[in-house]
């Protein structure tokens, strides 16, 4: 990855971003999920994409990592679940606009965009509202916001409702506990790598409030099915059959909402990106971008 840089994307928001691969390669924007920083994309996975000829761009969403953080207190989890949304809250549309602002700063007219979890929701929103900016969309372990589908397991909600970590070690331990639960039970669990990334995330950003504000943004956006139906970009939907954070039904309804989309369900995959799935996922993204029916990259 390149050195971390900062982009003023407007409306008082600055995003931290980095790049990998050939600057003249096919631009691929990776959008990370709820409460996660851009360093949550494993280096090995990014390297494989760069080797396929992509110019890979990663970034911290607002309220994560080194990007701009809001200064208002997020509501408690139970208030969010009851849809008690503070007036000052942002939504997925705002995060999508941040994303397009980053493309403007980088001078990129059209990109391949792949988002995971909440990042998939942001990527869907970009594709729906800014169709001229998206060559292809890859929505990974995400959903449309439709009620009763794509929801976390009750056990996952219980883990999310715990006390925020107060030390680096607590943050690392919490990450291991969470990803042992929601991660891929069909692939080897690399605890050492997870601990290293969780520790690095704590070093970059110790704030826990951003996760609550991002979760509020998801609930504030409600059921986006009708908007998702407007997506015209060639779309690949990827989901694991062992996902305890976004139930696999979320991938199914996303596929059903987007005309002409392709759904790939990966056996054993949970809500993470283990090394064992990298070759398969890179192949899928690359083949999707190269499909002869798509606009030229």
Short mmCIF file of C-alpha atoms in Angstrom, two decimals:
data_model
loop_
_atom_site.label_atom_id
_atom_site.label_comp_id
_atom_site.label_asym_id
_atom_site.label_seq_id
_atom_site.Cartn_x
_atom_site.Cartn_y
_atom_site.Cartn_z
CA UNK A 1 0.00 0.00 0.00
CA UNK A 2 1.02 3.61 -0.52
CA UNK A 3 1.47 5.98 2.36
CA UNK A 4 -1.80 7.05 3.92
CA UNK A 5 -3.14 10.26 2.42
CA UNK A 6 -6.09 12.51 3.16
CA UNK A 7 -8.84 13.80 0.86
CA UNK A 8 -11.24 16.65 1.56
CA UNK A 9 -14.48 15.21 0.18
CA UNK A 10 -16.67 18.17 1.13
CA UNK A 11 -19.24 18.98 3.80
CA UNK A 12 -16.52 19.06 6.45
CA UNK A 13 -15.45 15.42 5.88
CA UNK A 14 -11.88 14.29 5.31
CA UNK A 15 -11.19 10.67 4.37
CA UNK A 16 -7.95 8.81 4.92
CA UNK A 17 -7.04 6.56 1.99
CA UNK A 18 -4.24 4.46 0.51
CA UNK A 19 -3.54 2.79 -2.83
CA UNK A 20 -1.83 -0.34 -4.12
CA UNK A 21 -0.95 -1.58 -7.58
CA UNK A 22 -0.26 0.12 -10.89
CA UNK A 23 -1.54 3.73 -10.89
CA UNK A 24 -2.56 3.12 -14.51
CA UNK A 25 -4.41 -0.09 -13.64
CA UNK A 26 -8.13 -0.70 -13.51
CA UNK A 27 -9.43 1.37 -10.56
CA UNK A 28 -11.05 -0.79 -7.87
CA UNK A 29 -12.49 0.91 -4.79
CA UNK A 30 -12.83 -1.33 -1.72
CA UNK A 31 -15.40 -0.17 0.87
CA UNK A 32 -15.07 -1.55 4.39
CA UNK A 33 -17.88 -2.42 6.79
CA UNK A 34 -19.32 -1.45 10.15
CA UNK A 35 -16.79 -0.19 12.67
CA UNK A 36 -13.86 -1.47 10.59
CA UNK A 37 -10.91 0.50 9.23
CA UNK A 38 -9.32 0.21 5.82
CA UNK A 39 -6.53 -1.90 7.34
CA UNK A 40 -9.15 -4.61 7.90
CA UNK A 41 -8.61 -5.50 4.23
CA UNK A 42 -5.85 -8.14 4.55
CA UNK A 43 -2.60 -7.09 2.85
CA UNK A 44 -2.36 -10.42 1.05
CA UNK A 45 -5.83 -10.02 -0.41
CA UNK A 46 -5.06 -6.50 -1.64
CA UNK A 47 -1.76 -7.71 -3.12
CA UNK A 48 -3.54 -10.43 -5.11
CA UNK A 49 -5.93 -7.86 -6.56
CA UNK A 50 -3.03 -5.58 -7.46
CA UNK A 51 -1.30 -8.49 -9.20
CA UNK A 52 -4.40 -8.86 -11.41
CA UNK A 53 -3.87 -5.33 -12.72
CA UNK A 54 -6.13 -3.39 -10.40
CA UNK A 55 -5.32 -0.01 -8.93
CA UNK A 56 -6.70 -0.82 -5.50
CA UNK A 57 -7.98 2.04 -3.35
CA UNK A 58 -8.92 1.53 0.29
CA UNK A 59 -10.14 4.15 2.75
CA UNK A 60 -11.56 4.76 6.20
CA UNK A 61 -15.26 5.60 6.15
CA UNK A 62 -16.20 8.60 8.24
CA UNK A 63 -16.23 7.73 11.95
CA UNK A 64 -13.54 5.08 11.47
CA UNK A 65 -9.78 5.10 11.57
CA UNK A 66 -8.14 8.37 10.66
CA UNK A 67 -11.07 9.87 8.77
CA UNK A 68 -13.28 12.60 10.23
CA UNK A 69 -15.27 11.60 13.30
CA UNK A 70 -18.57 13.17 14.32
CA UNK A 71 -18.72 14.77 17.75
CA UNK A 72 -22.22 13.81 18.88
CA UNK A 73 -22.94 10.92 21.22
CA UNK A 74 -24.42 7.87 19.50
CA UNK A 75 -27.68 6.49 20.88
CA UNK A 76 -27.62 3.27 22.96
CA UNK A 77 -27.97 0.01 21.05
CA UNK A 78 -31.55 -0.58 22.21
CA UNK A 79 -32.57 2.89 21.03
CA UNK A 80 -31.04 2.17 17.60
CA UNK A 81 -32.90 -1.15 17.39
CA UNK A 82 -36.13 0.68 18.22
CA UNK A 83 -35.38 3.13 15.41
CA UNK A 84 -34.97 6.11 17.71
CA UNK A 85 -32.67 8.05 15.41
CA UNK A 86 -31.18 11.38 16.59
CA UNK A 87 -31.79 14.31 14.24
CA UNK A 88 -28.05 14.90 13.77
CA UNK A 89 -27.43 11.37 12.47
CA UNK A 90 -26.13 10.75 8.97
CA UNK A 91 -27.24 7.86 6.76
CA UNK A 92 -25.89 5.58 4.05
CA UNK A 93 -26.60 8.25 1.45
CA UNK A 94 -24.18 10.57 3.22
CA UNK A 95 -21.53 7.83 3.31
CA UNK A 96 -22.09 7.19 -0.40
CA UNK A 97 -21.61 10.89 -1.11
CA UNK A 98 -18.36 10.79 0.89
CA UNK A 99 -17.25 7.91 -1.32
CA UNK A 100 -18.03 9.74 -4.56
CA UNK A 101 -16.22 12.77 -3.14
CA UNK A 102 -13.10 10.61 -2.81
CA UNK A 103 -13.43 9.58 -6.47
CA UNK A 104 -13.64 13.27 -7.39
CA UNK A 105 -10.45 14.07 -5.49
CA UNK A 106 -8.66 11.17 -7.18
CA UNK A 107 -9.94 12.23 -10.60
CA UNK A 108 -11.66 8.91 -11.22
CA UNK A 109 -14.76 9.12 -13.40
CA UNK A 110 -15.76 5.44 -13.21
CA UNK A 111 -14.54 2.60 -11.03
CA UNK A 112 -15.14 -0.99 -10.14
CA UNK A 113 -16.48 -0.91 -6.59
CA UNK A 114 -16.61 -3.75 -4.07
CA UNK A 115 -18.03 -3.36 -0.59
CA UNK A 116 -18.30 -5.73 2.34
CA UNK A 117 -21.17 -5.67 4.88
CA UNK A 118 -22.01 -2.00 5.53
CA UNK A 119 -19.48 -1.26 2.80
CA UNK A 120 -21.68 -3.30 0.47
CA UNK A 121 -24.64 -1.11 1.44
CA UNK A 122 -22.58 2.01 0.70
CA UNK A 123 -21.45 0.55 -2.63
CA UNK A 124 -25.07 -0.30 -3.52
CA UNK A 125 -26.09 3.27 -2.71
CA UNK A 126 -23.30 4.70 -4.87
CA UNK A 127 -24.37 2.46 -7.77
CA UNK A 128 -28.03 3.44 -7.37
CA UNK A 129 -27.53 7.20 -6.97
CA UNK A 130 -24.42 7.74 -9.07
CA UNK A 131 -24.71 5.11 -11.84
CA UNK A 132 -22.33 6.99 -14.13
CA UNK A 133 -19.48 6.46 -11.61
CA UNK A 134 -19.71 2.64 -11.37
CA UNK A 135 -18.37 0.18 -13.95
CA UNK A 136 -19.18 -2.91 -11.91
CA UNK A 137 -20.54 -3.54 -8.43
CA UNK A 138 -19.55 -6.40 -6.14
CA UNK A 139 -21.73 -6.59 -3.02
CA UNK A 140 -20.17 -8.92 -0.45
CA UNK A 141 -21.98 -10.33 2.64
CA UNK A 142 -24.40 -7.40 2.57
CA UNK A 143 -28.15 -6.74 2.33
CA UNK A 144 -30.81 -4.23 1.26
CA UNK A 145 -32.16 -3.24 4.66
CA UNK A 146 -35.38 -5.18 4.04
CA UNK A 147 -37.08 -6.20 7.27
CA UNK A 148 -36.63 -9.72 8.64
CA UNK A 149 -33.80 -10.66 6.27
CA UNK A 150 -30.05 -10.22 6.41
CA UNK A 151 -30.13 -9.61 10.15
CA UNK A 152 -27.52 -10.57 12.74
CA UNK A 153 -28.08 -13.64 14.87
CA UNK A 154 -29.31 -12.92 18.40
CA UNK A 155 -25.99 -14.17 19.75
CA UNK A 156 -24.21 -11.60 17.56
CA UNK A 157 -26.37 -8.75 18.88
CA UNK A 158 -25.45 -9.81 22.40
CA UNK A 159 -21.73 -9.59 21.59
CA UNK A 160 -22.18 -6.21 19.92
CA UNK A 161 -23.91 -4.86 23.02
CA UNK A 162 -20.93 -5.35 25.29
CA UNK A 163 -18.94 -2.60 26.97
CA UNK A 164 -16.51 -0.84 24.59
CA UNK A 165 -12.83 -1.74 25.12
CA UNK A 166 -10.80 0.58 27.32
CA UNK A 167 -7.32 -0.73 26.54
CA UNK A 168 -5.43 -2.11 23.55
CA UNK A 169 -5.49 -5.61 25.00
CA UNK A 170 -9.24 -5.42 25.61
CA UNK A 171 -9.75 -4.29 22.00
CA UNK A 172 -7.68 -7.20 20.68
CA UNK A 173 -9.44 -9.73 22.92
CA UNK A 174 -12.86 -8.39 21.92
CA UNK A 175 -11.98 -8.63 18.21
CA UNK A 176 -10.84 -12.25 18.61
CA UNK A 177 -14.03 -13.14 20.48
CA UNK A 178 -16.25 -11.45 17.89
CA UNK A 179 -14.58 -12.93 14.83
CA UNK A 180 -14.40 -16.40 16.34
CA UNK A 181 -18.18 -16.07 16.50
CA UNK A 182 -19.02 -14.39 13.17
CA UNK A 183 -15.98 -15.57 11.20
CA UNK A 184 -15.66 -18.41 8.74
CA UNK A 185 -16.09 -21.79 10.38
CA UNK A 186 -15.24 -23.50 7.10
CA UNK A 187 -11.74 -21.98 6.82
CA UNK A 188 -8.74 -21.90 9.19
CA UNK A 189 -8.90 -19.10 11.77
CA UNK A 190 -5.70 -17.01 11.78
CA UNK A 191 -5.73 -15.55 15.28
CA UNK A 192 -2.24 -14.07 15.02
CA UNK A 193 -3.10 -11.98 11.97
CA UNK A 194 -6.37 -10.88 13.54
CA UNK A 195 -4.60 -9.81 16.72
CA UNK A 196 -2.08 -7.80 14.70
CA UNK A 197 -4.81 -6.00 12.73
CA UNK A 198 -6.90 -5.36 15.84
CA UNK A 199 -3.90 -3.91 17.64
CA UNK A 200 -3.03 -1.71 14.68
CA UNK A 201 -6.65 -0.53 14.53
CA UNK A 202 -6.50 0.49 18.19
CA UNK A 203 -3.28 2.40 17.52
CA UNK A 204 -4.91 4.30 14.65
CA UNK A 205 -8.24 5.03 16.35
CA UNK A 206 -9.29 4.28 19.92
CA UNK A 207 -12.77 5.76 19.58
CA UNK A 208 -15.68 3.34 20.04
CA UNK A 209 -18.45 5.88 19.37
CA UNK A 210 -18.03 5.73 15.60
CA UNK A 211 -19.40 2.20 15.44
CA UNK A 212 -22.63 3.33 17.10
CA UNK A 213 -23.01 6.28 14.73
CA UNK A 214 -22.39 4.04 11.70
CA UNK A 215 -24.92 1.49 12.96
CA UNK A 216 -27.39 4.33 13.38
CA UNK A 217 -26.74 5.32 9.75
CA UNK A 218 -27.76 1.84 8.62
CA UNK A 219 -31.02 1.94 10.59
CA UNK A 220 -31.70 5.54 9.54
CA UNK A 221 -31.60 4.38 5.91
CA UNK A 222 -34.37 1.83 6.42
CA UNK A 223 -35.47 -0.59 3.72
CA UNK A 224 -33.54 0.38 0.56
CA UNK A 225 -34.97 -2.34 -1.69
CA UNK A 226 -36.66 0.03 -4.13
CA UNK A 227 -33.48 2.07 -4.48
CA UNK A 228 -31.40 -1.06 -4.97
CA UNK A 229 -33.76 -2.09 -7.78
CA UNK A 230 -32.56 0.97 -9.72
CA UNK A 231 -28.99 -0.35 -9.96
CA UNK A 232 -27.98 -0.88 -13.57
CA UNK A 233 -24.26 -1.63 -13.14
CA UNK A 234 -23.26 -5.26 -13.75
CA UNK A 235 -23.53 -6.73 -10.25
CA UNK A 236 -21.96 -9.67 -8.48
CA UNK A 237 -23.41 -10.67 -5.10
CA UNK A 238 -21.22 -12.82 -2.84
CA UNK A 239 -22.26 -14.31 0.49
CA UNK A 240 -21.16 -17.06 2.80
CA UNK A 241 -23.51 -19.74 4.07
CA UNK A 242 -22.12 -19.44 7.63
CA UNK A 243 -22.64 -15.70 8.16
CA UNK A 244 -23.86 -14.78 11.67
CA UNK A 245 -23.59 -11.03 11.16
CA UNK A 246 -25.55 -10.60 7.93
CA UNK A 247 -27.75 -13.66 7.44
CA UNK A 248 -27.33 -15.23 3.97
CA UNK A 249 -30.89 -14.15 3.17
CA UNK A 250 -29.41 -10.66 2.78
CA UNK A 251 -27.40 -11.79 -0.22
CA UNK A 252 -30.44 -13.51 -1.70
CA UNK A 253 -32.68 -10.42 -1.51
CA UNK A 254 -29.89 -8.26 -2.93
CA UNK A 255 -29.60 -10.61 -5.89
CA UNK A 256 -33.36 -10.65 -6.38
CA UNK A 257 -33.54 -6.84 -6.32
CA UNK A 258 -30.85 -6.21 -8.96
CA UNK A 259 -31.83 -7.27 -12.45
CA UNK A 260 -29.23 -9.45 -14.15
CA UNK A 261 -27.08 -9.86 -11.05
CA UNK A 262 -25.16 -13.02 -10.26
CA UNK A 263 -25.27 -14.63 -6.81
CA UNK A 264 -22.37 -16.74 -5.55
CA UNK A 265 -22.71 -18.48 -2.17
CA UNK A 266 -19.38 -19.67 -0.76
CA UNK A 267 -19.65 -22.72 1.52
CA UNK A 268 -18.01 -22.29 4.91
CA UNK A 269 -17.59 -18.51 4.59
CA UNK A 270 -18.72 -16.39 7.50
CA UNK A 271 -18.43 -12.65 8.01
CA UNK A 272 -14.72 -12.18 7.40
CA UNK A 273 -12.07 -12.60 4.71
CA UNK A 274 -9.87 -15.59 5.65
CA UNK A 275 -6.81 -16.40 3.57
CA UNK A 276 -8.46 -19.57 2.33
CA UNK A 277 -11.08 -17.59 0.41
CA UNK A 278 -8.76 -14.98 -1.15
CA UNK A 279 -8.06 -16.85 -4.43
CA UNK A 280 -11.76 -17.54 -4.98
CA UNK A 281 -12.85 -14.00 -4.17
CA UNK A 282 -10.09 -12.43 -6.28
CA UNK A 283 -11.06 -14.67 -9.20
CA UNK A 284 -14.69 -13.64 -8.85
CA UNK A 285 -13.95 -9.90 -8.74
CA UNK A 286 -11.47 -10.11 -11.61
CA UNK A 287 -13.74 -12.21 -13.83
CA UNK A 288 -16.64 -9.88 -13.05
CA UNK A 289 -14.59 -6.84 -14.06
CA UNK A 290 -13.37 -8.51 -17.24
CA UNK A 291 -16.71 -9.86 -18.41
CA UNK A 292 -17.07 -8.96 -22.07
CA UNK A 293 -20.64 -7.76 -21.50
CA UNK A 294 -19.39 -4.99 -19.19
CA UNK A 295 -18.31 -1.54 -20.16
CA UNK A 296 -14.59 -1.50 -21.02
CA UNK A 297 -12.39 -0.95 -17.98
#
